[in-house]
Amino acid sequence: MALKSFIEVRPDSHFPIQNLPYGVFKPSPNSPPRPAVAIGDYVLDLSEIASAGLFDGPILKNSSDCFHEPNLNKFLALGRPAWKEARTTLQKLLSSTEPTLRDNADLRRKSLVPMENVEVLLPIAIGDYTDFFSSMNHAKNCGTIFRGPQNPIPANWFHLPIAYHGRASSIVISGTDIIRPRGQGHPAGNSPPYFGPSLKLDYEMEMAAVVGPGNELGKPVDVNQAADHIFGLVLMNDWSARDIQAWEYVPLGPFLGKNFGTTISPWIVTLEALEPFSCDAPKQEPQPLPYLAEKISKNYDISLEVKIKPAGQKDSSVITKTNFNHLYWTLTQQVAHHTINGCNLRPGDLLGTGTISGPEPESFGCLLELTWNGQKPLSLNGTTRKFLEDGDEVIITGSCKGDGYTVGFGTCEGKILPSLP
Amino acid sequence: MALKSFIEVRPDSHFPIQNLPYGVFKPSPNSPPRPAVAIGDYVLDLSEIASAGLFDGPILKNSSDCFHEPNLNKFLALGRPAWKEARTTLQKLLSSTEPTLRDNADLRRKSLVPMENVEVLLPIAIGDYTDFFSSMNHAKNCGTIFRGPQNPIPANWFHLPIAYHGRASSIVISGTDIIRPRGQGHPAGNSPPYFGPSLKLDYEMEMAAVVGPGNELGKPVDVNQAADHIFGLVLMNDWSARDIQAWEYVPLGPFLGKNFGTTISPWIVTLEALEPFSCDAPKQEPQPLPYLAEKISKNYDISLEVKIKPAGQKDSSVITKTNFNHLYWTLTQQVAHHTINGCNLRPGDLLGTGTISGPEPESFGCLLELTWNGQKPLSLNGTTRKFLEDGDEVIITGSCKGDGYTVGFGTCEGKILPSLP
Ligand SMILES: [Ca+2]
Ligand SMILES: [Ca+2]
Ligand SMILES: [Mg+2]
Ligand SMILES: [Mg+2]
Ligand code: NI
């Protein structure tokens, strides 16, 4: 029989007792932020559960102060044994057969807050944010668009999970408006470069791993132990200004074309909750070098969807349907590669997967690919789009279908506001 | 008559009363870190000065708690008026004619600590680290080496100060050993890529600006107000593994070739202390776009020198003699460009200038240029180097010659340790 909570959870909810993703919220505008898990339409305030002494397992008994922090970083640093213990404690506490919380009206009132009444915040303090480029179809499409169909994927791509450092300061929580960036674009002929609001504003459908315990500078993480350094996953929209990016990126990579904003979903779904949805990663050819060759090469079957709600319209249209399992390089290979030179990761670091495109045209994860750099506008319920227009909203969702329940990520949303005058 | 301190300062000291650079130190291994300024061979503990109530100007009177922090970020956030007030207070307190500290043996004993007895730490918590590419000679040399002498500088370079995001977690304080990174290099023919210790480990002679008050996401900083967002400068060595970098950097820029370690000098020299050494920046042709066109285009006359102390030798040899004033793009243009798309800077962010090479061969700021990618080994006191070898120490210094005094940066040093087996 499936595990069930005493809290009523709608069958299509992303947050059944099998999920219990972690976030940070404020119960009211003036209260300090505190950690929570999502359960159905409620958030469970972990600071209250800690204060009530209910984290009574051997590890958290003495370190439940991590739930009195304004972010999850301290909890992340504790590592997988503590995460497993917290999950066991919380699943028991929330289960239909356990009276401790179910029959304690006072504690229920203090600790369970309707989700619609709370403000969710960035759940982590992000020291460094790295963005990978791990979908082969995305790499192939981008290469074909920019360099032509001969050898669209650079030679290095099949040997290492390519990545660059992104901007940590401009990572925002789902629901934050994104102001259209201004910047330079390619000059036409001998004129000065274009300057003004980006004319090719795009989304990128990504997911991102949240780092748990870090590693010391100079000490690489073994690929077969890398999973212990990953706490969980969020949805991510790596907003991209294609015209700014195209003009600036030679020879040092993307900068202002990316760093004006990156949106993540508020609830971190743990690898434990995703484990039932794990699947084999694609076979890699050529074989990776030994430091990237892992005993178990694992992906997750996470259905991903992007909708656009065009400016002034009521309805949104689905424009991307893809899946996390299209990634060529695994999360654990990303961690092993990132640290092979001794680079240190810290708790709360964010590792974006890169745009997740599948092989079919409807599974392309950004407008650059869907409209083939604006050459084939997309039809959207009576209007068309080459790139994003002011007022457009982009809504990303992701979920895993279990037997009678859904483990989901909620949504990662953002609306485009016009550039400053 | 020149300002003089009651503390004896050797004529060649980098830290006369005209400088007063800011850092963070621990008086003993178990004491908490606290802010300081350097004066001669001493550090002045600002937490003690604050506790004694001596920051009595209108701004700091109510915010001297910033000197009880483990880093300078709170002080940096206060902005230029507070920095000026602190400078006035400290120059007065340390001057030969002022009895308050000079004649208070108890306070002197508590607040003045011999520099040789203290541990200096990273003075700032660095949220994001950006590295620019603002020296024309460096851009030209790299372009010539990698792409040939036709159009060595990419077309975008003269229109914008190119930059990329670096890794904040691996920024270390001068004196920290650097472990030679391992990684992949170009395959030879059809073999798999090289894997092992980097064979082309290099230094990069840079300086870096420390950001003071930040800007809100979505609100660019005007180029003519950008100086108010810069607190001061440090020396920086952006260690670079050229073989790793060359293989990984297409199309998203440098990653593992750089993020294994970046060293900065411990004392942040303020723009106020550097003001007497300001000079005109180079004329820019083509004219920059309006958002980069500044009323006053300022550089600083800072002599910079790199020495290598080869493994096993006692003496070091000077290998680079260059100057900050070789930079084409100014610090203020860098800030304006970085934020034009709405990207937010935060107090304590670090903005590297890029390698500072001058036109003469002896002014090239890295071994890649000095040895022309290993083709012309450098003679060093009886030995030779193409790139850095294990045990080599790299020592960067920088200073400005004033009338009877020197405003200097101390040193930025690091020694290469062998790769892990
Ligand atoms: Ca991306
Ligand atoms: Ca550099
Ligand atoms: Mg982004
Ligand atoms: Mg570096
Ligand atoms: Ni960063």
JSON list of N, CA, C and O in Angstrom, two decimals, chain B residues 110-131:
[
{"chain": "B", "resi": 110, "resn": "LYS", "atom": "N", "xyz": [47.17, 47.28, 22.38]},
{"chain": "B", "resi": 110, "resn": "LYS", "atom": "CA", "xyz": [46.03, 46.49, 21.93]},
{"chain": "B", "resi": 110, "resn": "LYS", "atom": "C", "xyz": [45.81, 46.55, 20.42]},
{"chain": "B", "resi": 110, "resn": "LYS", "atom": "O", "xyz": [45.38, 45.59, 19.80]},
{"chain": "B", "resi": 111, "resn": "SER", "atom": "N", "xyz": [46.09, 47.74, 19.83]},
{"chain": "B", "resi": 111, "resn": "SER", "atom": "CA", "xyz": [45.63, 47.94, 18.45]},
{"chain": "B", "resi": 111, "resn": "SER", "atom": "C", "xyz": [46.73, 47.81, 17.40]},
{"chain": "B", "resi": 111, "resn": "SER", "atom": "O", "xyz": [46.44, 47.56, 16.24]},
{"chain": "B", "resi": 112, "resn": "LEU", "atom": "N", "xyz": [48.00, 47.97, 17.79]},
{"chain": "B", "resi": 112, "resn": "LEU", "atom": "CA", "xyz": [49.08, 47.90, 16.81]},
{"chain": "B", "resi": 112, "resn": "LEU", "atom": "C", "xyz": [49.82, 46.58, 16.95]},
{"chain": "B", "resi": 112, "resn": "LEU", "atom": "O", "xyz": [50.43, 46.32, 17.99]},
{"chain": "B", "resi": 113, "resn": "VAL", "atom": "N", "xyz": [49.76, 45.76, 15.92]},
{"chain": "B", "resi": 113, "resn": "VAL", "atom": "CA", "xyz": [50.34, 44.42, 16.00]},
{"chain": "B", "resi": 113, "resn": "VAL", "atom": "C", "xyz": [51.41, 44.31, 14.91]},
{"chain": "B", "resi": 113, "resn": "VAL", "atom": "O", "xyz": [51.15, 44.68, 13.76]},
{"chain": "B", "resi": 114, "resn": "PRO", "atom": "N", "xyz": [52.61, 43.82, 15.25]},
{"chain": "B", "resi": 114, "resn": "PRO", "atom": "CA", "xyz": [53.64, 43.66, 14.22]},
{"chain": "B", "resi": 114, "resn": "PRO", "atom": "C", "xyz": [53.10, 42.74, 13.11]},
{"chain": "B", "resi": 114, "resn": "PRO", "atom": "O", "xyz": [52.58, 41.67, 13.39]},
{"chain": "B", "resi": 115, "resn": "MET", "atom": "N", "xyz": [53.27, 43.19, 11.89]},
{"chain": "B", "resi": 115, "resn": "MET", "atom": "CA", "xyz": [52.73, 42.45, 10.75]},
{"chain": "B", "resi": 115, "resn": "MET", "atom": "C", "xyz": [53.28, 41.03, 10.68]},
{"chain": "B", "resi": 115, "resn": "MET", "atom": "O", "xyz": [52.58, 40.10, 10.29]},
{"chain": "B", "resi": 116, "resn": "GLU", "atom": "N", "xyz": [54.55, 40.87, 11.07]},
{"chain": "B", "resi": 116, "resn": "GLU", "atom": "CA", "xyz": [55.16, 39.55, 10.96]},
{"chain": "B", "resi": 116, "resn": "GLU", "atom": "C", "xyz": [54.53, 38.53, 11.91]},
{"chain": "B", "resi": 116, "resn": "GLU", "atom": "O", "xyz": [54.70, 37.33, 11.73]},
{"chain": "B", "resi": 117, "resn": "ASN", "atom": "N", "xyz": [53.77, 39.02, 12.90]},
{"chain": "B", "resi": 117, "resn": "ASN", "atom": "CA", "xyz": [53.16, 38.09, 13.86]},
{"chain": "B", "resi": 117, "resn": "ASN", "atom": "C", "xyz": [51.74, 37.68, 13.51]},
{"chain": "B", "resi": 117, "resn": "ASN", "atom": "O", "xyz": [51.13, 36.89, 14.23]},
{"chain": "B", "resi": 118, "resn": "VAL", "atom": "N", "xyz": [51.17, 38.25, 12.47]},
{"chain": "B", "resi": 118, "resn": "VAL", "atom": "CA", "xyz": [49.75, 38.01, 12.24]},
{"chain": "B", "resi": 118, "resn": "VAL", "atom": "C", "xyz": [49.54, 37.15, 11.00]},
{"chain": "B", "resi": 118, "resn": "VAL", "atom": "O", "xyz": [50.39, 37.09, 10.10]},
{"chain": "B", "resi": 119, "resn": "GLU", "atom": "N", "xyz": [48.38, 36.53, 10.98]},
{"chain": "B", "resi": 119, "resn": "GLU", "atom": "CA", "xyz": [47.95, 35.82, 9.77]},
{"chain": "B", "resi": 119, "resn": "GLU", "atom": "C", "xyz": [46.98, 36.72, 9.03]},
{"chain": "B", "resi": 119, "resn": "GLU", "atom": "O", "xyz": [45.99, 37.18, 9.61]},
{"chain": "B", "resi": 120, "resn": "VAL", "atom": "N", "xyz": [47.28, 37.01, 7.77]},
{"chain": "B", "resi": 120, "resn": "VAL", "atom": "CA", "xyz": [46.31, 37.78, 6.98]},
{"chain": "B", "resi": 120, "resn": "VAL", "atom": "C", "xyz": [45.39, 36.82, 6.25]},
{"chain": "B", "resi": 120, "resn": "VAL", "atom": "O", "xyz": [45.79, 35.72, 5.87]},
{"chain": "B", "resi": 121, "resn": "LEU", "atom": "N", "xyz": [44.16, 37.25, 6.08]},
{"chain": "B", "resi": 121, "resn": "LEU", "atom": "CA", "xyz": [43.12, 36.39, 5.49]},
{"chain": "B", "resi": 121, "resn": "LEU", "atom": "C", "xyz": [42.53, 37.10, 4.28]},
{"chain": "B", "resi": 121, "resn": "LEU", "atom": "O", "xyz": [42.78, 38.29, 4.06]},
{"chain": "B", "resi": 122, "resn": "LEU", "atom": "N", "xyz": [41.71, 36.38, 3.51]},
{"chain": "B", "resi": 122, "resn": "LEU", "atom": "CA", "xyz": [40.96, 37.03, 2.44]},
{"chain": "B", "resi": 122, "resn": "LEU", "atom": "C", "xyz": [40.16, 38.16, 3.09]},
{"chain": "B", "resi": 122, "resn": "LEU", "atom": "O", "xyz": [39.38, 37.92, 4.01]},
{"chain": "B", "resi": 123, "resn": "PRO", "atom": "N", "xyz": [40.33, 39.39, 2.60]},
{"chain": "B", "resi": 123, "resn": "PRO", "atom": "CA", "xyz": [39.68, 40.52, 3.28]},
{"chain": "B", "resi": 123, "resn": "PRO", "atom": "C", "xyz": [38.19, 40.65, 2.98]},
{"chain": "B", "resi": 123, "resn": "PRO", "atom": "O", "xyz": [37.49, 41.40, 3.66]},
{"chain": "B", "resi": 124, "resn": "ILE", "atom": "N", "xyz": [37.71, 39.95, 1.97]},
{"chain": "B", "resi": 124, "resn": "ILE", "atom": "CA", "xyz": [36.32, 40.10, 1.55]},
{"chain": "B", "resi": 124, "resn": "ILE", "atom": "C", "xyz": [35.67, 38.74, 1.33]},
{"chain": "B", "resi": 124, "resn": "ILE", "atom": "O", "xyz": [36.34, 37.76, 1.00]},
{"chain": "B", "resi": 125, "resn": "ALA", "atom": "N", "xyz": [34.35, 38.71, 1.54]},
{"chain": "B", "resi": 125, "resn": "ALA", "atom": "CA", "xyz": [33.57, 37.56, 1.10]},
{"chain": "B", "resi": 125, "resn": "ALA", "atom": "C", "xyz": [33.17, 37.88, -0.33]},
{"chain": "B", "resi": 125, "resn": "ALA", "atom": "O", "xyz": [32.46, 38.86, -0.57]},
{"chain": "B", "resi": 126, "resn": "ILE", "atom": "N", "xyz": [33.66, 37.07, -1.27]},
{"chain": "B", "resi": 126, "resn": "ILE", "atom": "CA", "xyz": [33.48, 37.36, -2.69]},
{"chain": "B", "resi": 126, "resn": "ILE", "atom": "C", "xyz": [32.26, 36.61, -3.22]},
{"chain": "B", "resi": 126, "resn": "ILE", "atom": "O", "xyz": [32.27, 35.39, -3.31]},
{"chain": "B", "resi": 127, "resn": "GLY", "atom": "N", "xyz": [31.23, 37.37, -3.55]},
{"chain": "B", "resi": 127, "resn": "GLY", "atom": "CA", "xyz": [30.02, 36.74, -4.08]},
{"chain": "B", "resi": 127, "resn": "GLY", "atom": "C", "xyz": [30.22, 36.29, -5.51]},
{"chain": "B", "resi": 127, "resn": "GLY", "atom": "O", "xyz": [29.94, 35.15, -5.87]},
{"chain": "B", "resi": 128, "resn": "ASP", "atom": "N", "xyz": [30.72, 37.17, -6.35]},
{"chain": "B", "resi": 128, "resn": "ASP", "atom": "CA", "xyz": [30.99, 36.83, -7.75]},
{"chain": "B", "resi": 128, "resn": "ASP", "atom": "C", "xyz": [32.32, 37.42, -8.15]},
{"chain": "B", "resi": 128, "resn": "ASP", "atom": "O", "xyz": [32.69, 38.53, -7.74]},
{"chain": "B", "resi": 129, "resn": "TYR", "atom": "N", "xyz": [33.04, 36.70, -8.98]},
{"chain": "B", "resi": 129, "resn": "TYR", "atom": "CA", "xyz": [34.34, 37.14, -9.48]},
{"chain": "B", "resi": 129, "resn": "TYR", "atom": "C", "xyz": [34.29, 37.16, -10.99]},
{"chain": "B", "resi": 129, "resn": "TYR", "atom": "O", "xyz": [33.92, 36.16, -11.63]},
{"chain": "B", "resi": 130, "resn": "THR", "atom": "N", "xyz": [34.60, 38.30, -11.56]},
{"chain": "B", "resi": 130, "resn": "THR", "atom": "CA", "xyz": [34.58, 38.49, -13.01]},
{"chain": "B", "resi": 130, "resn": "THR", "atom": "C", "xyz": [36.00, 38.79, -13.46]},
{"chain": "B", "resi": 130, "resn": "THR", "atom": "O", "xyz": [36.71, 39.52, -12.77]},
{"chain": "B", "resi": 131, "resn": "ASP", "atom": "N", "xyz": [36.39, 38.25, -14.58]},
{"chain": "B", "resi": 131, "resn": "ASP", "atom": "CA", "xyz": [37.72, 38.55, -15.10]},
{"chain": "B", "resi": 131, "resn": "ASP", "atom": "C", "xyz": [37.59, 39.20, -16.48]},
{"chain": "B", "resi": 131, "resn": "ASP", "atom": "O", "xyz": [36.99, 38.62, -17.38]}
]
